[in-house]
PDB file of C-alpha atoms in Angstrom:
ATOM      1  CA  UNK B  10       0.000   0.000   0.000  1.00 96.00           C
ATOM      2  CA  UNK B  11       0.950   3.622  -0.551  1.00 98.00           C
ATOM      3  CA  UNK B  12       1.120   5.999   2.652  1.00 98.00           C
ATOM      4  CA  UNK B  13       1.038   9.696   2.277  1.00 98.00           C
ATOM      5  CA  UNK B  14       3.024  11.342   5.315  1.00 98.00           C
ATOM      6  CA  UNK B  15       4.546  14.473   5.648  1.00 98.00           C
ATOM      7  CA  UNK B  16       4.005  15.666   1.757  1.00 97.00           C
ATOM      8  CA  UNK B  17       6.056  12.292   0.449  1.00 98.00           C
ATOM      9  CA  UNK B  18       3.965   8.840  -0.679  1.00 98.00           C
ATOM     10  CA  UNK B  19       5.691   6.095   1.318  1.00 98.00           C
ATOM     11  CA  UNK B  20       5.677   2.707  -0.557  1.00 98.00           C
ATOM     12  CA  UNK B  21       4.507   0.365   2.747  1.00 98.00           C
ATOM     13  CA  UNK B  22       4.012  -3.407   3.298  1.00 98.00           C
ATOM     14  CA  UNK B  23       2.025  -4.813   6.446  1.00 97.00           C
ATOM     15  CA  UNK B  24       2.090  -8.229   7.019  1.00 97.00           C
ATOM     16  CA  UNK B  25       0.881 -10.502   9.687  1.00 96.00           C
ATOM     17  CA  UNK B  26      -1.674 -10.899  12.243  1.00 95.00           C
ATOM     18  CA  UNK B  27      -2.859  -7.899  13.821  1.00 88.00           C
ATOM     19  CA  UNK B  28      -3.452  -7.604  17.546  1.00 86.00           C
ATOM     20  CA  UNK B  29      -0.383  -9.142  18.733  1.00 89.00           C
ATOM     21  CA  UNK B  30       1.903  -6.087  18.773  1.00 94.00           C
ATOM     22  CA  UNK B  31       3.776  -4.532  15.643  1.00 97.00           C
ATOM     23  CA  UNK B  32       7.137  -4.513  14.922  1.00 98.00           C
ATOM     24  CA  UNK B  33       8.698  -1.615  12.011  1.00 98.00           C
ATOM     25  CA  UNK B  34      11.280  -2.700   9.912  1.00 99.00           C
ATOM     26  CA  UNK B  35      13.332  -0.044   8.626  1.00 98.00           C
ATOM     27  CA  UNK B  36      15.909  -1.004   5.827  1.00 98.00           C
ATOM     28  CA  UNK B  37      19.524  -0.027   4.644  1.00 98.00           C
ATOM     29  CA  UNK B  38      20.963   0.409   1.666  1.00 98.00           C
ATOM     30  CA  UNK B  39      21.196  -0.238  -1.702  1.00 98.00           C
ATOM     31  CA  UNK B  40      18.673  -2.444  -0.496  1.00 98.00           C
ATOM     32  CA  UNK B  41      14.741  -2.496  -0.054  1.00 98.00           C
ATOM     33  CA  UNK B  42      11.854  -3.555   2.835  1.00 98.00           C
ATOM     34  CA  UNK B  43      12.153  -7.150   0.638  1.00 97.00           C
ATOM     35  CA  UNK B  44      15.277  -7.888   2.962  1.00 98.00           C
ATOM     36  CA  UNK B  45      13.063  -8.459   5.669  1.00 98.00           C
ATOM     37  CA  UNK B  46      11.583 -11.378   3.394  1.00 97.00           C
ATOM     38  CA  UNK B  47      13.239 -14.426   5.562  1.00 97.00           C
ATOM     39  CA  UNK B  48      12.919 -12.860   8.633  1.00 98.00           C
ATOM     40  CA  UNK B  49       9.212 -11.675   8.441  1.00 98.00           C
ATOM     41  CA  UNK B  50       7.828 -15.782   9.282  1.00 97.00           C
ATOM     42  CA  UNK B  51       9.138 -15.760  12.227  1.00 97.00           C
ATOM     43  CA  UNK B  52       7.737 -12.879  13.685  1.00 97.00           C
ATOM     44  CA  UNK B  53       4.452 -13.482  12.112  1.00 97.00           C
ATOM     45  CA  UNK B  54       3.607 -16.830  13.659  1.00 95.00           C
ATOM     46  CA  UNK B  55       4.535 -15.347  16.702  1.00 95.00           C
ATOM     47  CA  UNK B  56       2.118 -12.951  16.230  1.00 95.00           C
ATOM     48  CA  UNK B  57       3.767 -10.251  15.475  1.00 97.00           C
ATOM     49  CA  UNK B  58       2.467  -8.287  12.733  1.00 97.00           C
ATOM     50  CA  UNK B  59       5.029  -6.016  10.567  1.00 98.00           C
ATOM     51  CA  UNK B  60       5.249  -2.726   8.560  1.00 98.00           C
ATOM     52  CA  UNK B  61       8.359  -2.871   6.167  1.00 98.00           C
ATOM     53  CA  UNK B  62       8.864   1.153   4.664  1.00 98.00           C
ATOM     54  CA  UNK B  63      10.783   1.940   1.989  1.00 98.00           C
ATOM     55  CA  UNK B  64      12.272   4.841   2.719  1.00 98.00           C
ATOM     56  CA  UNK B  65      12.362   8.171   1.295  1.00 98.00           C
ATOM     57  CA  UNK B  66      14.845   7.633  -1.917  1.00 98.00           C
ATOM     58  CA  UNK B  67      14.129   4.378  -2.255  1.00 98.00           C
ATOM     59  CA  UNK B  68       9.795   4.855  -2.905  1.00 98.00           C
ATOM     60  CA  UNK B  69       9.342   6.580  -5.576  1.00 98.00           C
ATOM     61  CA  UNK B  70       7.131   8.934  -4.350  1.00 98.00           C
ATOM     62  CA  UNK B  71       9.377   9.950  -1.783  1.00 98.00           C
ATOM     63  CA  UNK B  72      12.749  11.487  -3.682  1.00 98.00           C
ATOM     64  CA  UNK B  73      13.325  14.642  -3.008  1.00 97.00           C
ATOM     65  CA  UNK B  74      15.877  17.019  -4.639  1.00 96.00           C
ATOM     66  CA  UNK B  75      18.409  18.839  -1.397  1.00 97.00           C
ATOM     67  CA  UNK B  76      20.783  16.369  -0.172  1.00 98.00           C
ATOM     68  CA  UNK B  77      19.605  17.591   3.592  1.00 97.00           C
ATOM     69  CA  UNK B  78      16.575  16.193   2.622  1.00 98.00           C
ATOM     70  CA  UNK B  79      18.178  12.317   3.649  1.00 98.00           C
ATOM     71  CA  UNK B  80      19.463  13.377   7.050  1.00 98.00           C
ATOM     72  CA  UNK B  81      18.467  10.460   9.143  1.00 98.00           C
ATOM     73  CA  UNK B  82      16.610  13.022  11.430  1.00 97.00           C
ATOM     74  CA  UNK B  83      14.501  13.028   8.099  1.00 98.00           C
ATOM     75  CA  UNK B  84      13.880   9.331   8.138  1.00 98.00           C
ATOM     76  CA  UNK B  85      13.234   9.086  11.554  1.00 98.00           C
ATOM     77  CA  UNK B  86      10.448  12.148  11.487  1.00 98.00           C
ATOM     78  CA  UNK B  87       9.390   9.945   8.202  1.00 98.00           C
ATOM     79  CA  UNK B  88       8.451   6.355  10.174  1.00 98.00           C
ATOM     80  CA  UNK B  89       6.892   8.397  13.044  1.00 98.00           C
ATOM     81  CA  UNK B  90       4.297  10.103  10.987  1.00 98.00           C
ATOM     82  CA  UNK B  91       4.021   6.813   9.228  1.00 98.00           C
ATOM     83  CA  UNK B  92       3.008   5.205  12.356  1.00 98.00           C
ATOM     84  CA  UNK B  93       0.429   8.325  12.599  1.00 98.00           C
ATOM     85  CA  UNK B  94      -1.043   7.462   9.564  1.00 98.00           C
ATOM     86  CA  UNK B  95      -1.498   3.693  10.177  1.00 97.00           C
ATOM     87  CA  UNK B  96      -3.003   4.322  13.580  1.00 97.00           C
ATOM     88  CA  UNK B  97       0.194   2.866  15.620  1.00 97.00           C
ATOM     89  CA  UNK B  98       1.082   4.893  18.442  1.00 95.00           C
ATOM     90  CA  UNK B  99       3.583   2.376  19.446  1.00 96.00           C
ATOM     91  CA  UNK B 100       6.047  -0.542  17.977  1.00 97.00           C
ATOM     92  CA  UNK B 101       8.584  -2.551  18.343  1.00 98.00           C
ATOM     93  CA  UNK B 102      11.463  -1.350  15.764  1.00 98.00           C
ATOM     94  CA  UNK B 103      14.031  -2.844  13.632  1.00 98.00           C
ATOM     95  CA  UNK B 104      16.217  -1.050  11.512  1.00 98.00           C
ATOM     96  CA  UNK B 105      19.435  -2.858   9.755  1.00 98.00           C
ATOM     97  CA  UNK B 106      22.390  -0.727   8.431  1.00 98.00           C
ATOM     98  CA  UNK B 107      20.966   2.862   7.200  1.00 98.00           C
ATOM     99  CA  UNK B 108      17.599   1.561   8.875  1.00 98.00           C
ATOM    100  CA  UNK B 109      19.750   1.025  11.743  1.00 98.00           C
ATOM    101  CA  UNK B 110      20.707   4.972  12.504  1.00 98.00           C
ATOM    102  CA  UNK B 111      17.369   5.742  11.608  1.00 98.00           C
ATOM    103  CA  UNK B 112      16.371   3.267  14.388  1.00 98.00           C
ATOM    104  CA  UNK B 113      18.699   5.227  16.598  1.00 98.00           C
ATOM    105  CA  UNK B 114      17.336   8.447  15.592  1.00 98.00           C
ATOM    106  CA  UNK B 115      13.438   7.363  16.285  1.00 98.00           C
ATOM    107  CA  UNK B 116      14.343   5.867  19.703  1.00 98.00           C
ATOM    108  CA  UNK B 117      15.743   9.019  20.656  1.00 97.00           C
ATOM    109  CA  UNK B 118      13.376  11.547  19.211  1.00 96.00           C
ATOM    110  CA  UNK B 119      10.011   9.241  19.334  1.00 96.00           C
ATOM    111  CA  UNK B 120      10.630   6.838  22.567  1.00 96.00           C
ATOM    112  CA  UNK B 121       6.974   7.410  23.127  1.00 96.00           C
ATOM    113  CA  UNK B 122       6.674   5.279  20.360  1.00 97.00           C
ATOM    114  CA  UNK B 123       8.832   2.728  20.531  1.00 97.00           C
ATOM    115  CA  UNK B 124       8.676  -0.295  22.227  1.00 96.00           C
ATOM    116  CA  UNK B 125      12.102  -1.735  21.822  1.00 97.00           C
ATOM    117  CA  UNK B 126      14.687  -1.737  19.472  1.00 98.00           C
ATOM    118  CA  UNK B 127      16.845  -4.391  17.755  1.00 98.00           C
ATOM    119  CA  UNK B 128      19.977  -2.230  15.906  1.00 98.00           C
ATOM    120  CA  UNK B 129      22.192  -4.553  13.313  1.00 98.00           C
ATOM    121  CA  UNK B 130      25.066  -3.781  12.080  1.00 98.00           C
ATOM    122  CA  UNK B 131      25.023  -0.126  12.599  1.00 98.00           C
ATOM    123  CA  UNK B 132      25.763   0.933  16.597  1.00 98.00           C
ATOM    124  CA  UNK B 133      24.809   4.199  18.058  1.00 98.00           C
ATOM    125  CA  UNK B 134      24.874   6.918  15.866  1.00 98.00           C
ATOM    126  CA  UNK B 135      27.470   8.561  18.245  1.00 98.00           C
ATOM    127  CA  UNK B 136      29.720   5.014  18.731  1.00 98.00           C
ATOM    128  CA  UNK B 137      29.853   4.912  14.869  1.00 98.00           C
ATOM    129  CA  UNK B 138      30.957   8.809  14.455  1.00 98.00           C
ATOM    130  CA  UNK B 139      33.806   8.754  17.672  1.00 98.00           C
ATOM    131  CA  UNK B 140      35.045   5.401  15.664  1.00 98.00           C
ATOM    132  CA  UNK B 141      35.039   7.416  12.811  1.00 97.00           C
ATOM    133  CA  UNK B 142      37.322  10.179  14.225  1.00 97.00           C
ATOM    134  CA  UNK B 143      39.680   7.886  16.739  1.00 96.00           C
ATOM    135  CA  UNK B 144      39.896   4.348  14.973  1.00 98.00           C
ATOM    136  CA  UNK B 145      42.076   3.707  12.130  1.00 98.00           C
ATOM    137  CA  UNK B 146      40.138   0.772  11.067  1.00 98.00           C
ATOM    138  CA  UNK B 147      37.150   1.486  11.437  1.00 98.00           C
ATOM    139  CA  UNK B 148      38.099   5.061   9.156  1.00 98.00           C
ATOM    140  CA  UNK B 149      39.491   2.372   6.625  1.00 98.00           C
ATOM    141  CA  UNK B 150      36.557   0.026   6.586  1.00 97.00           C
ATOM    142  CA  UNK B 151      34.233   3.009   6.001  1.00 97.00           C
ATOM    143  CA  UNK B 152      36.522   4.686   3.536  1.00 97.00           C
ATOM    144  CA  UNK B 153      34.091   3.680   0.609  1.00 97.00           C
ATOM    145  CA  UNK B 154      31.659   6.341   1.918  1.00 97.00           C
ATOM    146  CA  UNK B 155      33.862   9.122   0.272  1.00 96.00           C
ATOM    147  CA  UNK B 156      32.835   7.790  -3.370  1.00 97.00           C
ATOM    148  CA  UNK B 157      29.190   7.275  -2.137  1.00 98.00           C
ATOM    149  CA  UNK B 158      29.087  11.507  -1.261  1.00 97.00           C
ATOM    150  CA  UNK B 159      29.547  11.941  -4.547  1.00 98.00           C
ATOM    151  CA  UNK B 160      26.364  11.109  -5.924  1.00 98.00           C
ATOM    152  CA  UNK B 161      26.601  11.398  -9.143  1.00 97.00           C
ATOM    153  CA  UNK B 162      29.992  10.315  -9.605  1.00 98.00           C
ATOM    154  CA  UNK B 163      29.395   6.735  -7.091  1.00 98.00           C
ATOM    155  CA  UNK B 164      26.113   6.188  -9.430  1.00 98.00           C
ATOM    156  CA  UNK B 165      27.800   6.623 -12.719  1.00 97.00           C
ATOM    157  CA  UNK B 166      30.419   4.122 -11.023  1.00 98.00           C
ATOM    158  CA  UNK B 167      27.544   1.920  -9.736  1.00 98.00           C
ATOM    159  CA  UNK B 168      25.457   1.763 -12.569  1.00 97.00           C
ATOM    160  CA  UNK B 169      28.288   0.944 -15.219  1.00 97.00           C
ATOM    161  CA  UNK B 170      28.872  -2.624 -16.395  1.00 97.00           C
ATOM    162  CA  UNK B 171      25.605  -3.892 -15.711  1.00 96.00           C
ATOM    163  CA  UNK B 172      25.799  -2.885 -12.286  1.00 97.00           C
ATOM    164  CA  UNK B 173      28.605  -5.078 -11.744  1.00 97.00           C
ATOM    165  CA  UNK B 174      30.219  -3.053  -8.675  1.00 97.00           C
ATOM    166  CA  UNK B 175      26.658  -2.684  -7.414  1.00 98.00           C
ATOM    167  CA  UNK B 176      26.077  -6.727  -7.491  1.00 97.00           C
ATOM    168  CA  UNK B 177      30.472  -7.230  -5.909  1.00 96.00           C
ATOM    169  CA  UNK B 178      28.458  -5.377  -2.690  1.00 96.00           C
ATOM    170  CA  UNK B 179      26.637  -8.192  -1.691  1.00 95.00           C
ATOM    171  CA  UNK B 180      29.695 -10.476  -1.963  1.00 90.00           C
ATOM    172  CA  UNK B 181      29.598 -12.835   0.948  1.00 89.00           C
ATOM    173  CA  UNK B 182      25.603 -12.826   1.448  1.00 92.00           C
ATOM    174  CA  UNK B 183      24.534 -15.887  -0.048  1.00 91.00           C
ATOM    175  CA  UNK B 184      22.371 -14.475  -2.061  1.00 94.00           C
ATOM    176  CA  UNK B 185      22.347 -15.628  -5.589  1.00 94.00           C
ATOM    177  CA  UNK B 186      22.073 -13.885  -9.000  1.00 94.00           C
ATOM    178  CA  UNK B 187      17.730 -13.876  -8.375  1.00 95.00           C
ATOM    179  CA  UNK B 188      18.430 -12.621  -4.734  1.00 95.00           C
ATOM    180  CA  UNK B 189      20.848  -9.567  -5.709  1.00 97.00           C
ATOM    181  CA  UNK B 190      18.636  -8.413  -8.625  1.00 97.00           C
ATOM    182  CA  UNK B 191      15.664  -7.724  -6.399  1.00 96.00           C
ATOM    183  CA  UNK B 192      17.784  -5.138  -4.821  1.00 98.00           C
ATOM    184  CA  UNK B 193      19.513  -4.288  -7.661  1.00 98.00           C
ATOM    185  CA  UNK B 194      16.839  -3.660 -10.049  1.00 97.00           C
ATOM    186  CA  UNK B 195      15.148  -1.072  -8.108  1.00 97.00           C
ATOM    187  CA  UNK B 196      18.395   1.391  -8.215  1.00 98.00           C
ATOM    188  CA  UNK B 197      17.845   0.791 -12.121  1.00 97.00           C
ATOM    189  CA  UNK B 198      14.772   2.977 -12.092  1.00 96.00           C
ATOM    190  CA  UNK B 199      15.499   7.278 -13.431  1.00 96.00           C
ATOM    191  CA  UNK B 200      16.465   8.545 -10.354  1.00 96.00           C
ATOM    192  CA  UNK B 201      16.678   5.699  -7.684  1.00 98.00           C
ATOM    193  CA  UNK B 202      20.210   5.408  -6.861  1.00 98.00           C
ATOM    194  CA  UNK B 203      21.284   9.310  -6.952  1.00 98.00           C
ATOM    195  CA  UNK B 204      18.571   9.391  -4.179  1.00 98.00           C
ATOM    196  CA  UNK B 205      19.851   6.748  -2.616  1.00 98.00           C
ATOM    197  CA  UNK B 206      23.375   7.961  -2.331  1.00 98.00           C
ATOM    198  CA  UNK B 207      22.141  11.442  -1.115  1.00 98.00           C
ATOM    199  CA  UNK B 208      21.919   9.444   2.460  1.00 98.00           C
ATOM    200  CA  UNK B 209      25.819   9.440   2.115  1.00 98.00           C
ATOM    201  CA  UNK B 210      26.255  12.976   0.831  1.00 98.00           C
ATOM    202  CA  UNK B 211      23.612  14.533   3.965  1.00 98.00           C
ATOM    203  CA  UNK B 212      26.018  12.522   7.074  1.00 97.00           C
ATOM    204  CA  UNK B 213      26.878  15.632   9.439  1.00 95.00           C
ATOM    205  CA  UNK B 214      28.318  15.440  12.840  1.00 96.00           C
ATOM    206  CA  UNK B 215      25.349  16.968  14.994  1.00 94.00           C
ATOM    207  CA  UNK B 216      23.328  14.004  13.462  1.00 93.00           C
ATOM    208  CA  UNK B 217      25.549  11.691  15.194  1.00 97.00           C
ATOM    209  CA  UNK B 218      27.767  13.078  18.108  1.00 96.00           C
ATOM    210  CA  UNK B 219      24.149  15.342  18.823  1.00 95.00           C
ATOM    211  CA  UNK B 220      22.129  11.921  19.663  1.00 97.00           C
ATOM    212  CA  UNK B 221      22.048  11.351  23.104  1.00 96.00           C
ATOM    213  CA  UNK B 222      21.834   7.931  24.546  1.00 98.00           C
ATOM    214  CA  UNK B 223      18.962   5.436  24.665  1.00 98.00           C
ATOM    215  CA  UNK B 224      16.403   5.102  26.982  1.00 97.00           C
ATOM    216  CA  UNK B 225      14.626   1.915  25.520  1.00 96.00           C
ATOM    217  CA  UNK B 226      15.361  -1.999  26.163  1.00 97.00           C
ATOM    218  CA  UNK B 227      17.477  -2.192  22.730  1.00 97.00           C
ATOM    219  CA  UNK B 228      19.566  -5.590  21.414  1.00 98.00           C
ATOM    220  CA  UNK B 229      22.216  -4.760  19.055  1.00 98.00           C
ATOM    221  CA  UNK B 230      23.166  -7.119  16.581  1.00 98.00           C
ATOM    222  CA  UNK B 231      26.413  -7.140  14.840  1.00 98.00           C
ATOM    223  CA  UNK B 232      28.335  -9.796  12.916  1.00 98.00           C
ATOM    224  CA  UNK B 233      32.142 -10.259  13.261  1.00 97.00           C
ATOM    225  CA  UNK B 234      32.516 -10.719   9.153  1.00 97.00           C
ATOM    226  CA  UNK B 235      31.165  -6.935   8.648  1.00 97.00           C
ATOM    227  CA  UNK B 236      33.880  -5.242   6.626  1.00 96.00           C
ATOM    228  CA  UNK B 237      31.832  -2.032   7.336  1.00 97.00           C
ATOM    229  CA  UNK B 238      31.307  -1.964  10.478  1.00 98.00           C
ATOM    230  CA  UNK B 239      34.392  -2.774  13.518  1.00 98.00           C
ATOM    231  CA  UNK B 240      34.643  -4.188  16.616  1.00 98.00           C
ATOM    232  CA  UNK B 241      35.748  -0.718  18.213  1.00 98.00           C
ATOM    233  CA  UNK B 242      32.048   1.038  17.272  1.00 98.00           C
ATOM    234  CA  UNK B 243      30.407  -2.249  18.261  1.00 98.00           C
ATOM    235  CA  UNK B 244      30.975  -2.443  21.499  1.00 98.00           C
ATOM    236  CA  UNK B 245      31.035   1.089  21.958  1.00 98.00           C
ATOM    237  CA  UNK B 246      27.273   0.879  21.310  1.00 98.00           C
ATOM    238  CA  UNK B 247      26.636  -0.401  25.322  1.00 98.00           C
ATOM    239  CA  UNK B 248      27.794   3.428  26.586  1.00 98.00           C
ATOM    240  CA  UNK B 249      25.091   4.615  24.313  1.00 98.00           C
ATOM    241  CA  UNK B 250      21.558   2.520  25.929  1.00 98.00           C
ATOM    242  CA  UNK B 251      20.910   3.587  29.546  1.00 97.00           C
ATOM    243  CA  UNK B 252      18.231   0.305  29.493  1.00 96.00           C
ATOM    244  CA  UNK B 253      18.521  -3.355  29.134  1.00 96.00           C
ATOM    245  CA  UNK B 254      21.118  -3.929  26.630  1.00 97.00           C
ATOM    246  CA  UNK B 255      22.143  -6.913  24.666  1.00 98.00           C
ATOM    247  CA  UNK B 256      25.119  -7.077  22.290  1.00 98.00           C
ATOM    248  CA  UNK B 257      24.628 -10.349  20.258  1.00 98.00           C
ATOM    249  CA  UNK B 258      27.589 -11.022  17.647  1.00 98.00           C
ATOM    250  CA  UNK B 259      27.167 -13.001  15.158  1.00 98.00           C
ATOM    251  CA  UNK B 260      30.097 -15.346  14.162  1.00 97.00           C
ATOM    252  CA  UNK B 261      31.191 -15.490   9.973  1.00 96.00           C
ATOM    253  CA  UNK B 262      28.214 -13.665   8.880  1.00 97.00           C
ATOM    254  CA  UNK B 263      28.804 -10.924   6.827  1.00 97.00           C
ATOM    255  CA  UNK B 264      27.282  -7.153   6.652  1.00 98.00           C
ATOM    256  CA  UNK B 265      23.910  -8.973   5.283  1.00 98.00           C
ATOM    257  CA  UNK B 266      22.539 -10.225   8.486  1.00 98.00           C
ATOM    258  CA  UNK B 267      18.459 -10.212   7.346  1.00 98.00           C
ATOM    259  CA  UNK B 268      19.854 -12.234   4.141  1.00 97.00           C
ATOM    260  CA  UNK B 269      22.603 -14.236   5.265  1.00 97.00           C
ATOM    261  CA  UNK B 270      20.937 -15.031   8.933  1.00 97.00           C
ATOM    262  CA  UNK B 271      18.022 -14.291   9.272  1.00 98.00           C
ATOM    263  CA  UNK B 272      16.350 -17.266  11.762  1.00 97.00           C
ATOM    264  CA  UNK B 273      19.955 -15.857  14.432  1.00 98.00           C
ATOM    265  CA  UNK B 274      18.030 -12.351  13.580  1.00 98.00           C
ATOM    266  CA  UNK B 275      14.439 -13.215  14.090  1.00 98.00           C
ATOM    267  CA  UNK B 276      15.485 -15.297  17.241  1.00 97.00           C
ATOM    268  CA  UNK B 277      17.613 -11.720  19.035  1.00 98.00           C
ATOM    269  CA  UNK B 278      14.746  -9.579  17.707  1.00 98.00           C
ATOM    270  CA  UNK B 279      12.051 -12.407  19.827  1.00 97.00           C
ATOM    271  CA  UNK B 280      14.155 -12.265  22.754  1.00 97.00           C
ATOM    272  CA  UNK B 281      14.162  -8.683  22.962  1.00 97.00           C
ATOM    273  CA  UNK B 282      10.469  -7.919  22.336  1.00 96.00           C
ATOM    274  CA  UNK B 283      10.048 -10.339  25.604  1.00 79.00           C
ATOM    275  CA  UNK B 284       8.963 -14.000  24.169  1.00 47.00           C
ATOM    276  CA  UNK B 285       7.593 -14.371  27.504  1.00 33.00           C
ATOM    277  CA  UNK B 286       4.519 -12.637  26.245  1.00 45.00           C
ATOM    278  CA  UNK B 287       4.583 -14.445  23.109  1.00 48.00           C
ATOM    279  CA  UNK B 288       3.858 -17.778  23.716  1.00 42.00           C
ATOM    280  CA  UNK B 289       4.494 -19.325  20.158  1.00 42.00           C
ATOM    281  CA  UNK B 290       7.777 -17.674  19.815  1.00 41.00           C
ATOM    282  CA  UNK B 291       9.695 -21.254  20.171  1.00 43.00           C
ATOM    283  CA  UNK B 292       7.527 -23.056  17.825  1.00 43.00           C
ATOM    284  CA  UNK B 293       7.898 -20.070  15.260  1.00 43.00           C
ATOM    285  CA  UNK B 294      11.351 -20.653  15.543  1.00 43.00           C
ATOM    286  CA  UNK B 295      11.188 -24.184  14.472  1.00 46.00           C
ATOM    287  CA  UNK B 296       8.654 -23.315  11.588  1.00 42.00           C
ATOM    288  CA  UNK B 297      10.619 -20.706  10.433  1.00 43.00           C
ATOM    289  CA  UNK B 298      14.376 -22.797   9.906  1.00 46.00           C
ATOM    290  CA  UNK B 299      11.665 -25.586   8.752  1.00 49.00           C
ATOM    291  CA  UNK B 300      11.000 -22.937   5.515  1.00 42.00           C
ATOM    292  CA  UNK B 301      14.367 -21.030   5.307  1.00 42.00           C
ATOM    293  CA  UNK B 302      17.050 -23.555   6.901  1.00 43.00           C
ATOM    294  CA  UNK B 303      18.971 -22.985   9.419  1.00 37.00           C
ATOM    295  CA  UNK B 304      22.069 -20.731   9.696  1.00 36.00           C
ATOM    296  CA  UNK B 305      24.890 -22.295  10.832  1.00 34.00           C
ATOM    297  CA  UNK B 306      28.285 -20.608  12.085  1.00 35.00           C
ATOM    298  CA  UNK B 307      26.503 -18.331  14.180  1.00 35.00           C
ATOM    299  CA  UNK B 308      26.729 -17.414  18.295  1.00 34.00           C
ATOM    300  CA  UNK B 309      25.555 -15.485  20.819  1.00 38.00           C
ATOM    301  CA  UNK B 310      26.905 -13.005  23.412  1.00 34.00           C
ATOM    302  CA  UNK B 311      25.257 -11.287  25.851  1.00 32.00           C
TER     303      UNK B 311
END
């Protein structure tokens, strides 16, 4: 469906039984609200029900022109009136790489309206941005992010060769040929990918360093084969949540957690929205790795 908020058209997917609680999905990038496709069984047959967004850039109806535009303060004002629109005054919230800061950002500005939040890959807004400044590898790993504020330069760059440096991002994934192209084909469309990158090009310090810390129960989940994202930001992210806190690290999974693992993603994101309430979350669980198969190489710390 197609949600009008704040003078953009959101493109919006709901899913699941209603009733049971609601959990936002918020996506990164170059990617869409379909990487939430493995994970989304889970928290259905435990009752969940979801609202995947794609965000402004990514639905068409929602690309505007100034680069400030795609501040993640943007985003996060976005998936609040959202909410508004749909009724929602409160949801559980889980946001994976871009979707991740804008997860942050809503936590922060909204905590009215959110329940909990599971972060992955991305750590506190302010974690990531003092990494940025003080770590050398964590500068290196994010060094690609130069290119990217060039918009037009990183699309030209992107889109060349059949996309072929667009599809080398997703190396590692396990996603084949069918699974990249519904991400890639998107970026394809007039437009799409410029917007995209404009996320890049709009990254200021008082977006980051400005957020103060977290007041809801929040999981972060991060994956120790992330070549964007270090160890130093990671477990920064604990200074940053002054409420229950989980750090759960995935072991040689890549930057693609909702692809590459998502049963280890639904299962953190269950624990954290309190399974104790949900009394089918263990038998969704086992119907969910029954339809996507397990993940193996993957662990837990707390």
């Amino acid at each position: 469906m197609r949600v009008r908020a704040r003078g953009l058209t959101f493109d919006v997917f709901r899913g699941g039984p209603a009733g049971g609680g609601t959990v936002l999905l918020l996506h990164g990038f170059p990617q869409n609200s379909r990487q939430w496709a493995a994970v989304q069984p889970a928290l259905w047959t435990a009752g969940l029900q979801t609202i995947a967004i794609d965000q402004r850039g990514y639905s068409p109806g929602a690309r505007p022109d100034a680069v400030e535009a795609y501040r993640t303060v943007e985003a996060a004002d976005d998936a609040a009136a959202v909410l508004d629109e749909l009724g929602l005054a409160e949801v559980h919230v889980i946001g994976h790489d871009w979707g991740s800061l804008v997860a942050w950002q809503l936590a922060v500005r909204h905590p009215e309206r959110v329940r909990t939040l599971t972060a992955v890959s991305v750590p506190h807004p302010a974690a990531l941005w003092q990494a940025l400044t003080d770590d050398a590898d964590q500068q290196d790993r994010f060094s690609y992010a130069e290119l990217f504020r060039e918009t037009e330069r990183a699309a030209g760059i992107l889109l060349a060769d059949d996309q072929r440096r667009l599809r080398r991002m997703f190396s590692g994934s396990g996603l084949g040929p069918e699974g990249i192209e519904r991400y890639v084909a998107p970026m394809r469309e007039p437009g799409a990918l410029l917007a995209a990158l404009r996320w890049y090009a709009a990254m200021a310090e008082p977006d980051y360093l400005g957020v103060g810390p977290v007041a809801v129960p929040t999981t972060y989940v991060w994956s120790d084969g992330d070549l964007a994202m270090g160890r130093t930001a990671a477990e920064a992210c604990a200074d940053w949540v002054k409420a229950d806190y989980r750090f759960v690290e995935l072991a040689g999974v890549t930057h693609w957690i909702p692809d590459q693992a998502p049963i280890a993603l639904a299962e953190a994101a269950l624990d954290r929205i309190a399974p104790a309430a949900l009394p089918c979350a263990d038998g969704a669980r086992q119907r969910a790795e029954d339809q996507t198969g397990a993940v193996a190489g993957s662990s837990q710390k707390t």
